[in-house]
Amino acid sequence: MKSEIDLRLSPKEASDEAYYLPLVAKKMKVAPNKITSMRIMKRSIDARKRPIVVQLKIEAYANAKPPKQEEVKFDYPDVSNSPEVIVVGAGPGGYFAALRLIELGMKPIVLERGKGVNERKKDLALLNRNEAVNTESNYAFGEGGAGTFSDGKLYTRSTKRGDFKKVLEVFHYHGADQEIMIDAHPHIGTDKLPSVIKSMRESIQQAGGKVLFDTKVSDLLVENSKVTGVVTESGDKILGRSVVLATGHSARDIYYMLHNKSIQLEAKTWAMGVRVEHPQDLIDEIQYHSQKGRGDYLPAATYSMSCQMANRGVYSFCMCPGGFIVPAMTDADEMVVNGMSPSRRDSPFANSGMVVEVKPEDIGEFQNKGVLGGLEYQKELERLAFVNGGNGVVAPAQGLADFVDGNLSFELSETSYVPGVIASPLHFWLPENIGERLRNGFAHFDKRARGFVTNEAVVLGVESRTSSPVRIPRDRESFQHVQIEGLFPCGEGAGYAGGIASSAIDGERCAEKAFEFVSGKSVTEKS
Ligand SMILES: Cc1cc2nc3c(=O)[nH]c(=O)nc-3n(C[C@H](O)[C@H](O)[C@H](O)COP(=O)(O)OP(=O)(O)OC[C@H]3O[C@@H](n4cnc5c(N)ncnc54)[C@H](O)[C@@H]3O)c2cc1C
């Protein structure tokens, strides 16, 4: 007999199969020794009030041999001699597109401006020692894209657009823990992501696909509104009838290149603000409603906050419990912060972006710069943060309570940001439409989570790369650019995804559309 059992347990009980086996047996109306197999299908934590409850969905078998668990497995066929599709960018969008192309029998040629994941680590180490940013190898550029040195959170609201479960399976098949398949809020962790990404690359190469690093695409070849290939910075032409353009939202040069070629772009809503960091213990105390903190059985607490301030959303973004703040700029005169955390989420800090929605009409005189005005405005705020920071990538920072109250910070609490921080009046120099909304937003969040606004927490500027201010518009059905045949704008840089999972889903969808374009067959016909 097979049953699916829902249990609501204390964190301690949920950690111990010996405790809940009798409960499962009771619900199945059998003796405990008749249970032949139990497997957690889903796990989530309900921390809205005390006592904290862990919800488990368990698949159990009694008096019967459980069927053999199917191993998650992907067979990537040999595509060495198959029709080629150019994929620009080796982020989640690009790599998932490449793997899906292989499944469909096409040979991906992945072109990546940055380095392979291991080489990339060395540049990040230099950056964290406050050396100048390498413009081609940093937290945004290089194998695995912006998602490699991150928290690796894998949730998305865009599950309707594609197969989220498959994305989890592909990550698991390439080395991510089994846990991601059951957790309500799965994450991989920055310590594990590089080997997962490397393994995905090996799958592409073993199947006969190509991955070329240090290969920056600087131009697109177009004839009669049809793409015919790309040009790399070293002048090589790589020809092909279809190009999946998955360059992420930090590749500003790509937007300028497209704009200069009169290829249609659209301004879109994005968001920017600061990164806030608290002691993790404080967030545990607030979120788990206990001065004793999280105890031995609960994970580092997370939060998600949002409100409306003067008709614009103010919200937490990419919260990293037990994590680190990192320098995420791509150029020398910019200051950008973001967050990551290891799989165990065990640093003593909890950081999160806290951002304000920015609509195309919110950027003042930058609107005069046309469709790329948002990009210029984003860049200007990053320059402002740079000049208000210290030398190199030292970040401007302010106590959170001081930021909200408009006071100068004379002393800053410790942060996880390795290159260092310098006290700076962010409340003063952030543009009013962003700074004012943020300060009011924080005050509002403090009413819901008492103790959140404190000088034990620090805000660092600026969190500006949440999403792209520009969209590369594509046809709803064919996914090709509205104007250029064979060009498939993909992932976060195209403005059709936000985050690792949704970029991965979009990568798969773009690959399917590219397959249909090149082969003239439909994906359903193929499968
Ligand atoms: C520090 C950090 C932490 C994050 N944490 C999370 C998280 O926990 N969960 C989450 O869902 N999201 C997170 N994100 C966001 C997430 O990483 C992105 O949403 C996602 O990576 C976007 O995928 P993409 O493939 O569209 O673009 P990207 O990941 O940006 O990849 C684009 C790739 O294209 C390459 N490229 C750019 N221009 C060129 C060119 N001209 N020629 C060749 N190659 C080029 C880049 O080098 C890059 O490798 C984080 C981002 C950062 C920076």
XYZ file of C-alpha atoms and ligand atoms in Angstrom:
580
model
C 0.000 0.000 0.000
C 1.283 3.467 -0.941
C 0.185 6.650 0.857
C 1.061 10.310 0.831
C 1.071 11.579 4.394
C 1.163 15.200 5.538
C 2.744 15.835 8.931
C 3.133 19.019 10.954
C 6.001 18.526 13.398
C 8.319 20.463 15.647
C 11.741 21.152 14.060
C 13.300 18.525 16.327
C 10.691 15.885 15.500
C 11.022 16.589 11.784
C 14.774 15.974 11.970
C 14.325 12.424 13.246
C 12.778 9.655 11.162
C 12.528 7.447 14.252
C 10.073 9.961 15.690
C 7.754 10.304 12.739
C 7.751 6.689 11.502
C 5.125 5.673 14.115
C 3.040 8.713 13.144
C 3.139 7.683 9.504
C 2.197 4.100 10.475
C -0.697 5.352 12.567
C -2.026 7.456 9.687
C -1.744 4.413 7.402
C -3.416 2.244 10.036
C -0.595 -0.311 10.067
C 2.012 -1.376 12.616
C 5.326 0.578 12.363
C 7.229 -2.566 11.366
C 5.000 -2.888 8.276
C 6.365 0.351 6.797
C 8.792 -0.703 4.079
C 9.854 2.703 2.784
C 9.448 6.391 3.529
C 10.591 9.339 1.420
C 10.197 13.069 2.034
C 8.605 14.646 -1.032
C 8.322 18.245 0.209
C 9.533 20.119 3.266
C 8.592 23.620 4.362
C 8.702 25.681 7.528
C 5.716 27.587 8.878
C 7.300 30.305 11.042
C 4.398 32.739 11.028
C 3.858 32.232 14.753
C 5.099 30.090 17.595
C 5.383 27.167 17.869
C 7.321 26.895 14.619
C 6.066 23.988 12.541
C 7.877 21.922 9.926
C 5.504 20.542 7.305
C 6.511 17.292 5.667
C 4.853 15.522 2.764
C 5.954 11.905 2.956
C 5.484 9.104 0.465
C 5.308 5.845 2.392
C 4.824 2.170 1.528
C 3.433 -0.476 3.881
C 3.243 -4.227 3.384
C 4.662 -3.824 -0.079
C 8.019 -3.515 -1.746
C 8.472 0.091 -2.918
C 9.161 0.473 -6.624
C 12.820 1.046 -7.459
C 13.558 4.784 -7.221
C 14.236 6.114 -10.686
C 17.610 7.880 -10.713
C 17.409 11.333 -12.250
C 19.265 10.810 -15.507
C 19.729 12.732 -18.701
C 21.021 11.207 -21.914
C 22.744 13.757 -24.046
C 23.150 12.386 -27.588
C 26.247 12.917 -29.727
C 25.728 16.158 -31.633
C 29.247 16.595 -33.019
C 27.993 16.552 -36.611
C 24.617 18.182 -36.063
C 23.395 21.616 -37.185
C 24.912 24.366 -35.039
C 23.266 27.046 -32.922
C 25.359 29.899 -31.500
C 24.720 30.579 -27.816
C 26.240 33.792 -26.447
C 26.771 33.652 -22.671
C 27.453 30.728 -20.330
C 25.074 31.805 -17.549
C 22.049 29.708 -16.535
C 20.196 30.947 -19.644
C 23.038 29.971 -21.981
C 23.949 26.621 -20.389
C 20.361 25.431 -20.094
C 19.790 26.481 -23.707
C 22.899 24.516 -24.742
C 21.828 21.354 -22.885
C 18.312 21.527 -24.302
C 19.689 22.026 -27.827
C 21.718 18.860 -27.356
C 18.642 16.944 -26.206
C 16.971 18.093 -29.405
C 19.919 16.978 -31.523
C 21.557 20.360 -32.198
C 25.165 21.340 -31.597
C 25.549 24.409 -29.373
C 28.558 26.687 -29.796
C 28.712 28.575 -26.498
C 30.723 31.809 -26.547
C 31.612 33.270 -23.154
C 33.515 36.513 -22.548
C 34.775 35.397 -19.134
C 36.878 32.520 -17.860
C 36.079 28.976 -16.788
C 34.753 28.682 -13.269
C 38.040 27.749 -11.579
C 40.042 30.534 -13.220
C 37.270 32.944 -12.387
C 37.679 32.242 -8.658
C 41.156 33.778 -8.739
C 39.831 37.088 -10.072
C 37.180 37.174 -7.362
C 39.829 36.587 -4.707
C 41.760 39.605 -6.055
C 38.614 41.716 -6.057
C 37.947 40.816 -2.448
C 41.473 42.016 -1.678
C 40.388 45.359 -3.093
C 42.304 44.964 -6.345
C 40.770 46.587 -9.436
C 37.859 44.753 -11.016
C 38.663 42.602 -14.039
C 36.085 43.832 -16.541
C 35.761 40.376 -18.157
C 35.950 38.145 -15.089
C 34.009 39.119 -11.993
C 30.831 38.290 -10.054
C 28.721 38.876 -13.193
C 30.951 37.669 -16.036
C 32.453 34.237 -16.483
C 31.291 30.632 -16.623
C 27.947 30.087 -14.903
C 27.167 33.790 -15.234
C 25.922 35.895 -12.348
C 24.489 32.810 -10.680
C 27.748 30.970 -9.965
C 29.011 32.822 -6.908
C 25.591 33.367 -5.415
C 23.250 31.807 -2.932
C 21.925 29.605 -5.685
C 18.349 30.123 -4.597
C 16.188 28.283 -7.047
C 12.694 29.561 -6.659
C 10.778 31.301 -9.333
C 7.321 32.691 -9.886
C 7.509 31.883 -13.577
C 6.883 28.132 -13.281
C 3.999 28.471 -15.745
C 6.481 29.419 -18.453
C 8.312 26.114 -18.317
C 9.413 23.068 -16.440
C 10.807 24.154 -13.060
C 11.055 20.544 -11.856
C 13.282 19.722 -14.796
C 15.574 22.645 -13.925
C 15.983 21.183 -10.433
C 16.615 17.752 -11.923
C 19.291 19.080 -14.289
C 21.055 20.783 -11.369
C 20.739 17.620 -9.274
C 22.000 15.421 -12.103
C 25.046 17.672 -12.329
C 25.834 17.402 -8.641
C 23.462 19.583 -6.609
C 22.156 17.899 -3.439
C 19.008 15.776 -3.516
C 17.574 18.279 -0.973
C 16.821 20.792 -3.728
C 14.184 18.385 -5.012
C 12.203 18.506 -1.751
C 12.759 21.887 -0.119
C 10.057 24.497 -0.592
C 12.801 27.110 -1.027
C 15.713 25.199 -2.537
C 19.206 26.622 -2.750
C 22.552 25.151 -3.833
C 25.127 27.426 -2.169
C 28.185 29.165 -3.520
C 30.564 26.414 -2.348
C 28.757 23.807 -4.476
C 27.702 25.810 -7.522
C 31.092 25.912 -9.290
C 31.374 22.114 -9.522
C 27.753 21.854 -10.702
C 28.431 24.435 -13.420
C 31.635 22.654 -14.438
C 29.780 19.384 -14.710
C 27.160 21.021 -16.959
C 29.972 22.248 -19.201
C 31.400 18.719 -19.343
C 27.999 17.372 -20.430
C 27.926 19.922 -23.254
C 31.469 19.094 -24.356
C 31.110 15.315 -24.041
C 28.070 15.460 -26.327
C 30.109 17.310 -28.944
C 29.022 20.879 -28.178
C 31.640 23.617 -27.878
C 32.286 26.038 -25.018
C 34.763 28.820 -25.792
C 35.960 31.042 -22.930
C 37.634 34.454 -23.268
C 35.463 34.884 -26.343
C 33.627 38.155 -26.152
C 31.019 38.821 -28.805
C 31.294 42.399 -29.973
C 29.029 42.459 -33.020
C 26.136 40.705 -34.616
C 26.163 39.890 -38.344
C 22.827 40.756 -39.936
C 21.771 40.601 -43.576
C 18.289 41.569 -44.738
C 17.020 41.504 -41.168
C 18.297 37.945 -40.714
C 21.094 37.054 -38.343
C 24.029 35.357 -40.055
C 26.466 35.073 -37.161
C 28.521 37.011 -34.640
C 31.895 38.738 -34.526
C 34.186 38.299 -31.546
C 36.333 41.027 -30.060
C 39.415 39.497 -31.660
C 37.758 39.896 -35.061
C 36.767 36.267 -35.713
C 33.485 35.709 -37.492
C 31.412 32.772 -36.314
C 28.660 32.099 -38.802
C 25.252 30.639 -38.021
C 21.566 31.125 -38.876
C 20.483 31.347 -35.270
C 21.898 33.034 -32.197
C 20.611 32.616 -28.651
C 21.673 35.873 -26.975
C 21.912 35.138 -23.241
C 24.349 37.812 -22.113
C 22.706 38.842 -18.822
C 21.768 42.307 -17.656
C 25.304 43.495 -16.877
C 26.433 43.281 -20.517
C 25.831 46.945 -21.249
C 28.094 46.811 -24.285
C 25.638 44.397 -25.898
C 22.736 46.833 -25.459
C 24.837 49.654 -26.940
C 25.921 47.458 -29.841
C 22.305 46.522 -30.629
C 21.185 50.138 -30.271
C 23.949 51.377 -32.573
C 22.777 48.887 -35.184
C 19.222 50.284 -34.820
C 18.020 46.958 -33.437
C 14.880 47.627 -31.452
C 15.099 47.783 -27.639
C 12.513 48.814 -25.037
C 12.868 50.646 -21.730
C 11.388 48.624 -18.850
C 10.746 48.831 -15.119
C 13.618 47.695 -12.899
C 14.651 48.311 -9.303
C 17.491 49.694 -7.272
C 18.429 50.443 -3.691
C 20.850 49.177 -1.075
C 21.928 45.910 0.502
C 21.106 45.645 4.192
C 22.926 43.342 6.550
C 21.917 42.249 10.061
C 23.494 39.815 12.482
C 21.886 36.475 11.582
C 21.046 35.928 15.267
C 18.879 39.026 15.231
C 16.977 37.885 12.132
C 16.535 34.430 13.717
C 15.178 36.073 16.847
C 12.733 38.236 14.882
C 11.581 35.613 12.402
C 11.355 32.697 14.816
C 9.795 34.894 17.536
C 12.252 33.735 20.154
C 15.057 35.365 22.077
C 16.729 31.952 22.057
C 17.174 32.239 18.299
C 16.898 29.311 15.930
C 18.118 26.510 18.160
C 19.639 23.311 16.841
C 17.037 22.220 14.322
C 16.023 25.279 12.314
C 17.941 26.779 9.398
C 19.172 30.392 9.376
C 15.981 32.438 9.086
C 15.022 34.277 5.917
C 12.602 37.114 5.301
C 10.671 38.549 2.425
C 9.199 42.026 2.718
C 7.326 44.297 0.386
C 5.140 47.389 0.509
C 4.054 50.309 -1.636
C 5.569 53.733 -0.991
C 4.292 56.693 -3.037
C 3.049 54.392 -5.796
C 6.208 52.379 -6.154
C 7.053 48.939 -4.802
C 9.701 48.721 -2.081
C 10.828 45.167 -1.468
C 13.512 42.821 -0.252
C 15.416 41.097 -3.036
C 17.675 38.051 -3.090
C 17.836 37.588 0.686
C 20.900 35.570 1.709
C 20.717 34.074 5.218
C 24.075 33.120 6.711
C 25.784 34.829 3.812
C 28.216 37.467 2.593
C 27.939 40.741 0.733
C 30.095 40.805 -2.397
C 31.391 43.424 -4.838
C 29.362 42.849 -8.015
C 30.494 45.681 -10.296
C 31.748 45.056 -13.835
C 33.721 48.257 -14.392
C 36.396 50.220 -12.575
C 34.399 53.348 -11.746
C 31.335 51.583 -10.327
C 30.265 50.440 -6.893
C 27.707 47.621 -6.882
C 26.911 45.158 -4.105
C 25.077 41.849 -4.122
C 24.858 38.820 -1.820
C 25.724 35.148 -1.716
C 25.802 32.344 0.823
C 27.340 28.920 1.203
C 25.191 25.780 1.220
C 25.236 25.601 5.033
C 24.266 29.254 5.324
C 26.419 29.472 8.397
C 28.026 32.915 8.334
C 26.951 35.153 11.251
C 25.333 37.639 8.853
C 21.995 37.915 7.034
C 21.944 40.201 4.014
C 19.328 41.227 1.503
C 18.827 43.706 -1.280
C 16.201 46.302 -0.377
C 15.108 48.027 -3.532
C 12.626 50.472 -5.005
C 10.830 49.946 -8.280
C 12.129 52.325 -10.969
C 9.839 52.991 -13.924
C 11.112 54.532 -17.167
C 9.424 57.839 -16.209
C 11.250 57.983 -12.829
C 14.695 58.830 -14.130
C 14.420 62.597 -14.583
C 16.657 64.106 -17.237
C 17.987 60.646 -18.137
C 14.726 60.121 -20.025
C 16.154 62.429 -22.681
C 18.768 59.790 -23.434
C 16.082 57.629 -25.011
C 15.648 53.891 -24.673
C 19.003 53.456 -22.888
C 18.248 56.231 -20.366
C 17.545 53.705 -17.587
C 20.898 52.055 -18.231
C 22.669 55.431 -18.057
C 20.831 56.286 -14.842
C 21.781 52.932 -13.304
C 25.405 53.569 -14.278
C 25.290 57.093 -12.840
C 24.069 55.814 -9.452
C 26.831 53.215 -9.437
C 29.368 55.997 -10.126
C 27.831 58.040 -7.317
C 28.268 55.094 -4.950
C 31.832 54.703 -6.183
C 32.805 58.292 -5.421
C 31.054 58.061 -2.048
C 32.882 54.848 -1.226
C 36.521 54.642 -0.249
C 39.292 53.602 -2.560
C 38.734 50.762 -5.034
C 35.761 48.609 -4.092
C 35.393 49.818 -0.486
C 31.638 50.316 -0.118
C 29.795 53.352 1.228
C 27.799 52.280 4.290
C 25.518 53.648 6.999
C 23.877 52.256 10.123
C 20.314 51.231 9.190
C 18.671 53.294 11.957
C 20.841 56.286 10.994
C 19.815 55.851 7.365
C 16.132 55.799 8.309
C 16.463 58.762 10.741
C 18.747 60.783 8.471
C 21.725 60.797 10.863
C 25.407 60.430 10.098
C 26.968 57.149 11.231
C 30.108 57.676 13.261
C 30.589 53.998 13.964
C 29.544 51.095 11.824
C 28.696 47.595 13.013
C 30.752 44.771 11.604
C 29.806 43.549 8.127
C 30.648 40.499 6.018
C 31.852 42.658 3.118
C 35.495 41.649 2.809
C 36.964 44.628 0.864
C 35.775 46.955 3.635
C 33.262 49.780 4.177
C 33.438 53.496 4.830
C 30.784 55.561 6.636
C 28.818 57.617 4.133
C 25.471 59.496 4.345
C 23.474 57.363 1.907
C 20.260 59.064 3.067
C 21.720 62.288 1.677
C 23.190 61.307 -1.665
C 20.804 58.617 -2.910
C 18.281 60.231 -5.289
C 15.239 61.286 -3.290
C 12.764 59.132 -5.226
C 14.750 56.071 -4.172
C 16.236 57.103 -0.797
C 13.012 58.507 0.636
C 10.932 55.496 -0.372
C 13.559 53.148 1.027
C 13.675 54.950 4.372
C 9.882 54.908 4.641
C 9.849 51.294 3.532
C 12.335 50.272 6.232
C 10.273 52.126 8.865
C 7.193 50.245 7.653
C 8.989 46.876 7.793
C 10.094 47.619 11.340
C 6.434 47.726 12.386
C 5.966 44.201 11.050
C 9.305 42.869 12.285
C 10.086 44.754 15.510
C 13.797 45.358 15.943
C 14.549 45.241 12.197
C 15.615 48.902 12.063
C 18.695 49.134 14.261
C 22.278 50.299 13.962
C 23.324 46.701 14.538
C 22.375 46.508 10.855
C 24.267 48.303 8.092
C 23.180 49.403 4.622
C 25.719 49.293 1.794
C 25.342 50.982 -1.571
C 24.277 50.318 -4.180
C 22.155 47.336 -5.103
C 21.528 48.258 -8.705
C 21.756 45.047 -10.749
C 18.474 43.473 -9.749
C 17.129 43.349 -13.276
C 17.651 45.018 -16.602
C 16.342 48.522 -17.347
C 16.138 47.400 -20.993
C 14.263 44.668 -22.818
C 15.337 43.123 -26.127
C 11.812 42.565 -27.454
C 10.906 39.242 -29.017
C 7.877 37.787 -30.718
C 5.560 36.043 -28.242
C 5.238 32.922 -30.335
C 8.567 32.428 -32.106
C 10.776 34.045 -29.416
C 12.743 35.655 -32.234
C 13.606 39.313 -31.959
C 10.686 41.386 -33.258
C 12.846 42.662 -36.085
C 15.728 40.218 -36.627
C 15.035 36.672 -37.800
C 17.089 33.973 -36.094
C 18.003 36.119 -33.078
C 16.658 34.695 -29.806
C 17.041 37.181 -26.924
C 17.171 35.014 -23.823
C 17.188 35.181 -20.020
C 17.619 38.110 -17.697
C 19.504 40.336 -20.107
C 16.680 40.103 -22.604
C 14.236 41.133 -19.892
C 12.309 37.853 -19.950
C 13.596 36.305 -16.725
C 14.809 37.258 -13.285
C 16.942 34.864 -11.284
C 18.686 31.579 -11.906
C 15.673 29.306 -12.227
C 13.633 31.522 -14.519
C 16.681 32.224 -16.715
C 17.280 28.479 -16.932
C 13.630 27.901 -17.896
C 13.883 30.664 -20.481
C 17.089 29.127 -21.824
C 15.266 25.848 -22.426
C 12.372 27.594 -24.150
C 14.700 29.636 -26.382
C 16.558 26.457 -27.334
C 13.281 24.833 -28.355
C 12.353 27.838 -30.479
C 15.825 27.914 -32.060
C 15.489 24.186 -32.816
C 12.132 24.772 -34.505
C 13.581 27.652 -36.525
C 16.636 25.729 -37.714
C 15.032 22.317 -38.295
C 11.624 23.417 -39.485
C 10.142 20.789 -37.143
C 8.138 21.323 -33.987
C 9.537 20.159 -30.661
C 6.536 17.868 -30.172
C 7.240 16.251 -33.544
C 10.830 15.652 -32.424
C 9.885 14.008 -29.152
C 26.215 37.833 -6.382
C 24.909 37.404 -7.021
C 24.049 36.568 -6.326
C 22.852 36.133 -6.901
N 22.066 35.246 -6.216
C 21.001 34.699 -6.823
C 20.255 33.669 -6.200
O 20.563 33.220 -5.104
N 19.166 33.167 -6.856
C 18.788 33.643 -8.080
O 17.796 33.140 -8.628
N 19.470 34.607 -8.698
C 20.580 35.147 -8.110
N 21.300 36.111 -8.767
C 20.844 36.550 -10.084
C 21.147 35.465 -11.118
O 22.478 35.132 -11.029
C 20.769 35.928 -12.504
O 19.398 36.218 -12.500
C 21.028 34.848 -13.558
O 22.351 34.418 -13.498
C 20.715 35.375 -14.955
O 21.020 34.370 -15.873
P 21.377 34.701 -17.401
O 21.906 33.461 -17.975
O 20.216 35.347 -18.040
O 22.519 35.825 -17.331
P 23.925 35.819 -16.603
O 23.950 34.871 -15.472
O 24.225 37.236 -16.322
O 24.923 35.242 -17.690
C 25.301 35.974 -18.812
C 26.627 35.451 -19.315
O 26.918 36.065 -20.555
C 28.289 36.429 -20.586
N 28.446 37.547 -21.526
C 28.029 38.820 -21.375
N 28.341 39.550 -22.445
C 28.962 38.727 -23.309
C 29.531 38.919 -24.584
N 29.521 40.115 -25.192
N 30.114 37.853 -25.184
C 30.162 36.633 -24.585
N 29.634 36.412 -23.362
C 29.031 37.448 -22.745
C 28.601 36.809 -19.166
O 29.981 36.729 -18.900
C 27.791 35.786 -18.387
O 28.516 34.623 -18.110
C 22.502 36.575 -8.196
C 23.361 37.435 -8.898
C 24.553 37.846 -8.324
C 25.468 38.762 -9.086
